[in-house]
């Protein structure tokens, strides 16, 4: 990449790089539970962390597959030798990962499972994993010539405001069936987690916490308290 590049062009180039990398890994690692990628740029090298549910499949036998992916990325984006490194990170809770659950619905439908059964199974699994809400939408030619959308939801779900950015993870996939293409959309609302592992650290802004009242000494006899400011004391005048 050129040494002198404007900030605007750099951000656009970084965005295009991330989008193309994400698209490539989505197609390549779909069956291995691919759940997103993170790019960290250091002065020495560029680190690409692949999040997946089956990390062993991503690594391959004796790390063969991850080396193949590293070579492909290096040649496609013209990185110098040893300037890019790929790592595989395991998803801690795949029930709270929208991408992993969307892929799960996709493969269930490809294997011939009924739409209702596939979607209700995913919704139940997500809710059992500790999510606050879940919504699965399947749209297209479902069992009939006329296209329609089927929505399966459970729990609590917000749709607007800034908390929707922090608390909701979304994933969209397309599945090619014999009758046509179906669209799958999975939305998962995470619960707040002080540790930040299973959700955002902050709470929803409309949650009201009622505190216990402070203990006060019982009033045994009536008393009065004067809150008026004290009168100024006149200084003695020397003769």
PDB file of C-alpha atoms in Angstrom:
ATOM      1  CA  UNK A   1       0.000   0.000   0.000  1.00  0.00           C
ATOM      2  CA  UNK A   2       1.242   3.527  -0.737  1.00  0.00           C
ATOM      3  CA  UNK A   3       2.988   5.402   2.062  1.00  0.00           C
ATOM      4  CA  UNK A   4       1.026   8.649   1.546  1.00  0.00           C
ATOM      5  CA  UNK A   5      -2.730   7.970   1.667  1.00  0.00           C
ATOM      6  CA  UNK A   6      -5.504  10.263   2.838  1.00  0.00           C
ATOM      7  CA  UNK A   7      -7.507   9.362   5.930  1.00  0.00           C
ATOM      8  CA  UNK A   8     -10.682   9.028   3.877  1.00  0.00           C
ATOM      9  CA  UNK A   9      -9.108   6.609   1.399  1.00  0.00           C
ATOM     10  CA  UNK A  10      -7.545   4.612   4.236  1.00  0.00           C
ATOM     11  CA  UNK A  11     -10.889   4.069   5.994  1.00  0.00           C
ATOM     12  CA  UNK A  12     -12.538   3.076   2.709  1.00  0.00           C
ATOM     13  CA  UNK A  13      -9.668   0.669   1.898  1.00  0.00           C
ATOM     14  CA  UNK A  14      -9.870  -0.879   5.391  1.00  0.00           C
ATOM     15  CA  UNK A  15     -13.641  -1.315   5.043  1.00  0.00           C
ATOM     16  CA  UNK A  16     -13.341  -2.955   1.615  1.00  0.00           C
ATOM     17  CA  UNK A  17     -10.576  -5.265   2.914  1.00  0.00           C
ATOM     18  CA  UNK A  18     -12.724  -6.328   5.893  1.00  0.00           C
ATOM     19  CA  UNK A  19     -15.837  -6.864   3.734  1.00  0.00           C
ATOM     20  CA  UNK A  20     -13.998  -8.996   1.165  1.00  0.00           C
ATOM     21  CA  UNK A  21     -12.201 -11.002   3.855  1.00  0.00           C
ATOM     22  CA  UNK A  22     -15.468 -11.615   5.722  1.00  0.00           C
ATOM     23  CA  UNK A  23     -17.213 -12.725   2.506  1.00  0.00           C
ATOM     24  CA  UNK A  24     -14.361 -15.126   1.637  1.00  0.00           C
ATOM     25  CA  UNK A  25     -14.268 -16.687   5.115  1.00  0.00           C
ATOM     26  CA  UNK A  26     -18.084 -16.943   5.224  1.00  0.00           C
ATOM     27  CA  UNK A  27     -18.066 -19.057   2.066  1.00  0.00           C
ATOM     28  CA  UNK A  28     -14.961 -21.061   2.986  1.00  0.00           C
ATOM     29  CA  UNK A  29     -15.773 -21.842   6.638  1.00  0.00           C
ATOM     30  CA  UNK A  30     -19.583 -22.002   6.574  1.00  0.00           C
ATOM     31  CA  UNK A  31     -19.669 -25.654   7.691  1.00  0.00           C
ATOM     32  CA  UNK A  32     -17.137 -25.050  10.496  1.00  0.00           C
ATOM     33  CA  UNK A  33     -19.347 -22.631  12.433  1.00  0.00           C
ATOM     34  CA  UNK A  34     -17.732 -19.391  11.219  1.00  0.00           C
ATOM     35  CA  UNK A  35     -18.898 -16.581  13.507  1.00  0.00           C
ATOM     36  CA  UNK A  36     -17.010 -13.462  12.439  1.00  0.00           C
ATOM     37  CA  UNK A  37     -13.526 -12.063  11.998  1.00  0.00           C
ATOM     38  CA  UNK A  38     -11.431  -9.390  13.730  1.00  0.00           C
ATOM     39  CA  UNK A  39      -8.501  -7.579  12.101  1.00  0.00           C
ATOM     40  CA  UNK A  40      -5.740  -6.151  14.308  1.00  0.00           C
ATOM     41  CA  UNK A  41      -3.031  -4.102  12.624  1.00  0.00           C
ATOM     42  CA  UNK A  42       0.296  -3.867  14.470  1.00  0.00           C
ATOM     43  CA  UNK A  43       3.525  -2.241  13.211  1.00  0.00           C
ATOM     44  CA  UNK A  44       5.135  -5.675  12.707  1.00  0.00           C
ATOM     45  CA  UNK A  45       2.265  -7.642  11.137  1.00  0.00           C
ATOM     46  CA  UNK A  46      -1.484  -7.804  10.512  1.00  0.00           C
ATOM     47  CA  UNK A  47      -3.303 -10.271  12.776  1.00  0.00           C
ATOM     48  CA  UNK A  48      -6.591 -11.793  11.600  1.00  0.00           C
ATOM     49  CA  UNK A  49      -8.584 -13.569  14.309  1.00  0.00           C
ATOM     50  CA  UNK A  50     -11.243 -15.969  12.994  1.00  0.00           C
ATOM     51  CA  UNK A  51     -14.044 -16.734  15.456  1.00  0.00           C
ATOM     52  CA  UNK A  52     -15.669 -20.142  14.942  1.00  0.00           C
ATOM     53  CA  UNK A  53     -17.502 -22.834  16.883  1.00  0.00           C
ATOM     54  CA  UNK A  54     -15.341 -25.687  15.497  1.00  0.00           C
ATOM     55  CA  UNK A  55     -11.817 -24.299  15.731  1.00  0.00           C
ATOM     56  CA  UNK A  56     -10.209 -27.683  15.123  1.00  0.00           C
ATOM     57  CA  UNK A  57     -11.753 -27.842  11.645  1.00  0.00           C
ATOM     58  CA  UNK A  58     -10.524 -24.307  10.913  1.00  0.00           C
ATOM     59  CA  UNK A  59      -6.970 -25.235  11.929  1.00  0.00           C
ATOM     60  CA  UNK A  60      -7.032 -28.517   9.990  1.00  0.00           C
ATOM     61  CA  UNK A  61      -4.719 -31.463  10.426  1.00  0.00           C
ATOM     62  CA  UNK A  62      -1.444 -30.206  11.980  1.00  0.00           C
ATOM     63  CA  UNK A  63      -2.474 -26.613  11.123  1.00  0.00           C
ATOM     64  CA  UNK A  64      -2.566 -27.300   7.396  1.00  0.00           C
ATOM     65  CA  UNK A  65      -5.826 -25.532   6.609  1.00  0.00           C
ATOM     66  CA  UNK A  66      -4.996 -22.314   8.497  1.00  0.00           C
ATOM     67  CA  UNK A  67      -1.664 -22.153   6.609  1.00  0.00           C
ATOM     68  CA  UNK A  68      -3.528 -22.528   3.304  1.00  0.00           C
ATOM     69  CA  UNK A  69      -5.912 -19.712   4.276  1.00  0.00           C
ATOM     70  CA  UNK A  70      -2.963 -17.528   5.339  1.00  0.00           C
ATOM     71  CA  UNK A  71      -1.303 -18.035   1.931  1.00  0.00           C
ATOM     72  CA  UNK A  72      -4.540 -17.249   0.070  1.00  0.00           C
ATOM     73  CA  UNK A  73      -5.096 -14.023   2.044  1.00  0.00           C
ATOM     74  CA  UNK A  74      -1.445 -13.015   1.643  1.00  0.00           C
ATOM     75  CA  UNK A  75      -1.465 -13.489  -2.155  1.00  0.00           C
ATOM     76  CA  UNK A  76      -4.904 -11.931  -2.716  1.00  0.00           C
ATOM     77  CA  UNK A  77      -4.191  -8.727  -0.747  1.00  0.00           C
ATOM     78  CA  UNK A  78      -0.482  -8.587  -1.717  1.00  0.00           C
ATOM     79  CA  UNK A  79       0.923  -8.741   1.812  1.00  0.00           C
ATOM     80  CA  UNK A  80       4.716  -9.152   2.121  1.00  0.00           C
ATOM     81  CA  UNK A  81       6.099 -12.487   3.354  1.00  0.00           C
ATOM     82  CA  UNK A  82       5.252 -13.174   7.049  1.00  0.00           C
ATOM     83  CA  UNK A  83       3.314  -9.885   7.279  1.00  0.00           C
ATOM     84  CA  UNK A  84      -0.079 -11.506   7.916  1.00  0.00           C
ATOM     85  CA  UNK A  85      -0.974 -14.086  10.564  1.00  0.00           C
ATOM     86  CA  UNK A  86      -4.270 -15.986  10.975  1.00  0.00           C
ATOM     87  CA  UNK A  87      -5.537 -17.257  14.332  1.00  0.00           C
ATOM     88  CA  UNK A  88      -8.629 -19.285  15.255  1.00  0.00           C
ATOM     89  CA  UNK A  89     -10.626 -18.350  18.351  1.00  0.00           C
ATOM     90  CA  UNK A  90     -13.391 -20.501  19.810  1.00  0.00           C
ATOM     91  CA  UNK A  91     -16.822 -18.914  20.351  1.00  0.00           C
ATOM     92  CA  UNK A  92     -17.565 -19.202  24.082  1.00  0.00           C
ATOM     93  CA  UNK A  93     -21.348 -19.420  23.826  1.00  0.00           C
ATOM     94  CA  UNK A  94     -22.565 -20.340  20.349  1.00  0.00           C
ATOM     95  CA  UNK A  95     -26.190 -20.022  21.483  1.00  0.00           C
ATOM     96  CA  UNK A  96     -25.694 -16.243  21.692  1.00  0.00           C
ATOM     97  CA  UNK A  97     -23.985 -15.951  18.280  1.00  0.00           C
ATOM     98  CA  UNK A  98     -26.459 -14.917  15.557  1.00  0.00           C
ATOM     99  CA  UNK A  99     -24.139 -15.956  12.689  1.00  0.00           C
ATOM    100  CA  UNK A 100     -23.680 -19.482  14.082  1.00  0.00           C
ATOM    101  CA  UNK A 101     -27.435 -19.923  14.624  1.00  0.00           C
ATOM    102  CA  UNK A 102     -28.235 -18.575  11.154  1.00  0.00           C
ATOM    103  CA  UNK A 103     -25.861 -21.129   9.620  1.00  0.00           C
ATOM    104  CA  UNK A 104     -27.503 -23.788  11.802  1.00  0.00           C
ATOM    105  CA  UNK A 105     -30.954 -22.973  10.350  1.00  0.00           C
ATOM    106  CA  UNK A 106     -29.454 -22.964   6.843  1.00  0.00           C
ATOM    107  CA  UNK A 107     -27.962 -26.456   7.135  1.00  0.00           C
ATOM    108  CA  UNK A 108     -31.112 -27.826   8.798  1.00  0.00           C
ATOM    109  CA  UNK A 109     -33.184 -26.626   5.833  1.00  0.00           C
ATOM    110  CA  UNK A 110     -30.647 -28.001   3.338  1.00  0.00           C
ATOM    111  CA  UNK A 111     -30.904 -31.391   5.039  1.00  0.00           C
ATOM    112  CA  UNK A 112     -34.671 -31.414   4.474  1.00  0.00           C
ATOM    113  CA  UNK A 113     -35.941 -30.515   7.950  1.00  0.00           C
ATOM    114  CA  UNK A 114     -39.317 -28.737   8.133  1.00  0.00           C
ATOM    115  CA  UNK A 115     -39.101 -24.955   8.467  1.00  0.00           C
ATOM    116  CA  UNK A 116     -41.158 -24.754  11.669  1.00  0.00           C
ATOM    117  CA  UNK A 117     -39.182 -27.492  13.385  1.00  0.00           C
ATOM    118  CA  UNK A 118     -35.805 -26.010  12.398  1.00  0.00           C
ATOM    119  CA  UNK A 119     -36.721 -22.487  13.528  1.00  0.00           C
ATOM    120  CA  UNK A 120     -38.412 -23.445  16.796  1.00  0.00           C
ATOM    121  CA  UNK A 121     -35.418 -25.640  17.664  1.00  0.00           C
ATOM    122  CA  UNK A 122     -33.012 -22.728  17.156  1.00  0.00           C
ATOM    123  CA  UNK A 123     -35.240 -20.282  19.089  1.00  0.00           C
ATOM    124  CA  UNK A 124     -35.454 -22.686  22.041  1.00  0.00           C
ATOM    125  CA  UNK A 125     -31.684 -23.306  22.021  1.00  0.00           C
ATOM    126  CA  UNK A 126     -30.954 -19.554  21.958  1.00  0.00           C
ATOM    127  CA  UNK A 127     -33.324 -18.837  24.851  1.00  0.00           C
ATOM    128  CA  UNK A 128     -31.835 -21.717  26.896  1.00  0.00           C
ATOM    129  CA  UNK A 129     -28.357 -20.251  26.297  1.00  0.00           C
ATOM    130  CA  UNK A 130     -29.306 -17.139  28.289  1.00  0.00           C
ATOM    131  CA  UNK A 131     -30.544 -14.688  25.636  1.00  0.00           C
ATOM    132  CA  UNK A 132     -33.174 -12.091  26.506  1.00  0.00           C
ATOM    133  CA  UNK A 133     -35.019 -12.519  23.211  1.00  0.00           C
ATOM    134  CA  UNK A 134     -34.780 -14.204  19.816  1.00  0.00           C
ATOM    135  CA  UNK A 135     -36.421 -13.762  16.427  1.00  0.00           C
ATOM    136  CA  UNK A 136     -36.038 -15.959  13.324  1.00  0.00           C
ATOM    137  CA  UNK A 137     -37.574 -14.885   9.989  1.00  0.00           C
ATOM    138  CA  UNK A 138     -37.677 -17.230   6.988  1.00  0.00           C
ATOM    139  CA  UNK A 139     -38.963 -15.648   3.780  1.00  0.00           C
ATOM    140  CA  UNK A 140     -39.459 -17.076   0.310  1.00  0.00           C
ATOM    141  CA  UNK A 141     -41.377 -19.941  -1.252  1.00  0.00           C
ATOM    142  CA  UNK A 142     -42.034 -21.996   1.855  1.00  0.00           C
ATOM    143  CA  UNK A 143     -44.006 -25.154   0.852  1.00  0.00           C
ATOM    144  CA  UNK A 144     -46.144 -23.241  -1.681  1.00  0.00           C
ATOM    145  CA  UNK A 145     -45.837 -21.432  -5.002  1.00  0.00           C
ATOM    146  CA  UNK A 146     -46.588 -18.105  -3.323  1.00  0.00           C
ATOM    147  CA  UNK A 147     -43.738 -16.486  -1.392  1.00  0.00           C
ATOM    148  CA  UNK A 148     -44.357 -15.521   2.220  1.00  0.00           C
ATOM    149  CA  UNK A 149     -42.462 -14.743   5.393  1.00  0.00           C
ATOM    150  CA  UNK A 150     -42.669 -16.809   8.574  1.00  0.00           C
ATOM    151  CA  UNK A 151     -41.601 -15.221  11.841  1.00  0.00           C
ATOM    152  CA  UNK A 152     -40.705 -17.153  15.013  1.00  0.00           C
ATOM    153  CA  UNK A 153     -40.054 -15.088  18.126  1.00  0.00           C
ATOM    154  CA  UNK A 154     -39.615 -15.567  21.856  1.00  0.00           C
ATOM    155  CA  UNK A 155     -38.674 -13.336  24.779  1.00  0.00           C
ATOM    156  CA  UNK A 156     -38.097  -9.573  24.731  1.00  0.00           C
ATOM    157  CA  UNK A 157     -36.814  -7.695  21.687  1.00  0.00           C
ATOM    158  CA  UNK A 158     -36.080  -3.994  21.107  1.00  0.00           C
ATOM    159  CA  UNK A 159     -36.023  -2.497  17.617  1.00  0.00           C
ATOM    160  CA  UNK A 160     -34.935   1.137  17.929  1.00  0.00           C
ATOM    161  CA  UNK A 161     -32.610   3.473  19.755  1.00  0.00           C
ATOM    162  CA  UNK A 162     -28.954   3.208  20.654  1.00  0.00           C
ATOM    163  CA  UNK A 163     -29.386   0.065  22.835  1.00  0.00           C
ATOM    164  CA  UNK A 164     -30.422  -1.815  19.657  1.00  0.00           C
ATOM    165  CA  UNK A 165     -26.824  -1.384  18.446  1.00  0.00           C
ATOM    166  CA  UNK A 166     -25.315  -2.726  21.662  1.00  0.00           C
ATOM    167  CA  UNK A 167     -27.734  -5.482  22.688  1.00  0.00           C
ATOM    168  CA  UNK A 168     -28.826  -7.006  19.354  1.00  0.00           C
ATOM    169  CA  UNK A 169     -26.768  -9.242  17.049  1.00  0.00           C
ATOM    170  CA  UNK A 170     -28.155  -9.930  13.581  1.00  0.00           C
ATOM    171  CA  UNK A 171     -27.234 -12.341  10.789  1.00  0.00           C
ATOM    172  CA  UNK A 172     -28.701 -12.901   7.313  1.00  0.00           C
ATOM    173  CA  UNK A 173     -28.105 -15.942   5.093  1.00  0.00           C
ATOM    174  CA  UNK A 174     -29.538 -17.247   1.816  1.00  0.00           C
ATOM    175  CA  UNK A 175     -30.237 -20.920   1.213  1.00  0.00           C
ATOM    176  CA  UNK A 176     -30.695 -22.376  -2.288  1.00  0.00           C
ATOM    177  CA  UNK A 177     -33.444 -24.982  -2.244  1.00  0.00           C
ATOM    178  CA  UNK A 178     -35.112 -26.818  -5.109  1.00  0.00           C
ATOM    179  CA  UNK A 179     -38.129 -24.496  -5.162  1.00  0.00           C
ATOM    180  CA  UNK A 180     -36.026 -21.321  -5.008  1.00  0.00           C
ATOM    181  CA  UNK A 181     -33.990 -19.159  -2.658  1.00  0.00           C
ATOM    182  CA  UNK A 182     -35.037 -18.700   0.973  1.00  0.00           C
ATOM    183  CA  UNK A 183     -33.843 -15.812   3.108  1.00  0.00           C
ATOM    184  CA  UNK A 184     -33.019 -16.440   6.778  1.00  0.00           C
ATOM    185  CA  UNK A 185     -32.662 -13.649   9.332  1.00  0.00           C
ATOM    186  CA  UNK A 186     -31.740 -14.304  12.973  1.00  0.00           C
ATOM    187  CA  UNK A 187     -31.873 -11.581  15.640  1.00  0.00           C
ATOM    188  CA  UNK A 188     -30.693 -12.267  19.185  1.00  0.00           C
ATOM    189  CA  UNK A 189     -31.096  -9.814  22.060  1.00  0.00           C
ATOM    190  CA  UNK A 190     -28.334 -10.268  24.629  1.00  0.00           C
ATOM    191  CA  UNK A 191     -28.728  -9.707  28.341  1.00  0.00           C
ATOM    192  CA  UNK A 192     -26.444  -7.308  30.181  1.00  0.00           C
ATOM    193  CA  UNK A 193     -23.404  -9.026  31.711  1.00  0.00           C
ATOM    194  CA  UNK A 194     -21.101  -7.167  34.161  1.00  0.00           C
ATOM    195  CA  UNK A 195     -18.142  -9.296  32.993  1.00  0.00           C
ATOM    196  CA  UNK A 196     -18.807  -8.408  29.322  1.00  0.00           C
ATOM    197  CA  UNK A 197     -18.538 -12.057  28.185  1.00  0.00           C
ATOM    198  CA  UNK A 198     -22.131 -12.884  27.275  1.00  0.00           C
ATOM    199  CA  UNK A 199     -23.392  -9.378  26.567  1.00  0.00           C
ATOM    200  CA  UNK A 200     -22.768  -5.647  27.029  1.00  0.00           C
ATOM    201  CA  UNK A 201     -21.566  -4.435  30.421  1.00  0.00           C
ATOM    202  CA  UNK A 202     -24.090  -1.587  30.559  1.00  0.00           C
ATOM    203  CA  UNK A 203     -27.773  -2.120  31.376  1.00  0.00           C
ATOM    204  CA  UNK A 204     -30.787  -0.991  29.370  1.00  0.00           C
ATOM    205  CA  UNK A 205     -31.495   2.704  29.989  1.00  0.00           C
ATOM    206  CA  UNK A 206     -35.144   2.132  30.975  1.00  0.00           C
ATOM    207  CA  UNK A 207     -34.373  -0.351  33.765  1.00  0.00           C
ATOM    208  CA  UNK A 208     -35.260   1.137  37.166  1.00  0.00           C
ATOM    209  CA  UNK A 209     -33.376  -0.174  40.208  1.00  0.00           C
ATOM    210  CA  UNK A 210     -35.225   0.305  43.510  1.00  0.00           C
ATOM    211  CA  UNK A 211     -32.790   0.590  46.402  1.00  0.00           C
ATOM    212  CA  UNK A 212     -33.537  -0.511  49.962  1.00  0.00           C
ATOM    213  CA  UNK A 213     -34.324   2.444  52.265  1.00  0.00           C
ATOM    214  CA  UNK A 214     -31.679   3.465  54.777  1.00  0.00           C
ATOM    215  CA  UNK A 215     -32.167   2.496  58.402  1.00  0.00           C
ATOM    216  CA  UNK A 216     -33.242   5.461  60.527  1.00  0.00           C
ATOM    217  CA  UNK A 217     -33.318   5.816  64.283  1.00  0.00           C
ATOM    218  CA  UNK A 218     -36.868   5.596  65.648  1.00  0.00           C
ATOM    219  CA  UNK A 219     -38.375   8.917  66.833  1.00  0.00           C
ATOM    220  CA  UNK A 220     -39.157   8.553  70.543  1.00  0.00           C
ATOM    221  CA  UNK A 221     -40.091  12.155  71.461  1.00  0.00           C
ATOM    222  CA  UNK A 222     -40.938  15.207  69.361  1.00  0.00           C
ATOM    223  CA  UNK A 223     -38.073  17.546  68.575  1.00  0.00           C
ATOM    224  CA  UNK A 224     -37.590  20.795  66.682  1.00  0.00           C
ATOM    225  CA  UNK A 225     -34.673  21.912  64.561  1.00  0.00           C
ATOM    226  CA  UNK A 226     -33.966  25.470  63.510  1.00  0.00           C
ATOM    227  CA  UNK A 227     -32.724  25.730  59.928  1.00  0.00           C
ATOM    228  CA  UNK A 228     -32.461  29.538  59.863  1.00  0.00           C
ATOM    229  CA  UNK A 229     -28.952  30.972  59.405  1.00  0.00           C
ATOM    230  CA  UNK A 230     -27.346  32.074  62.624  1.00  0.00           C
ATOM    231  CA  UNK A 231     -27.465  35.814  63.335  1.00  0.00           C
ATOM    232  CA  UNK A 232     -24.116  37.553  62.867  1.00  0.00           C
ATOM    233  CA  UNK A 233     -22.323  38.292  66.134  1.00  0.00           C
ATOM    234  CA  UNK A 234     -21.366  41.956  66.528  1.00  0.00           C
ATOM    235  CA  UNK A 235     -17.651  42.422  67.095  1.00  0.00           C
ATOM    236  CA  UNK A 236     -16.707  44.422  70.233  1.00  0.00           C
ATOM    237  CA  UNK A 237     -15.570  47.951  69.455  1.00  0.00           C
ATOM    238  CA  UNK A 238     -12.357  49.000  71.191  1.00  0.00           C
ATOM    239  CA  UNK A 239     -12.496  52.301  73.056  1.00  0.00           C
TER     240      UNK A 239
END
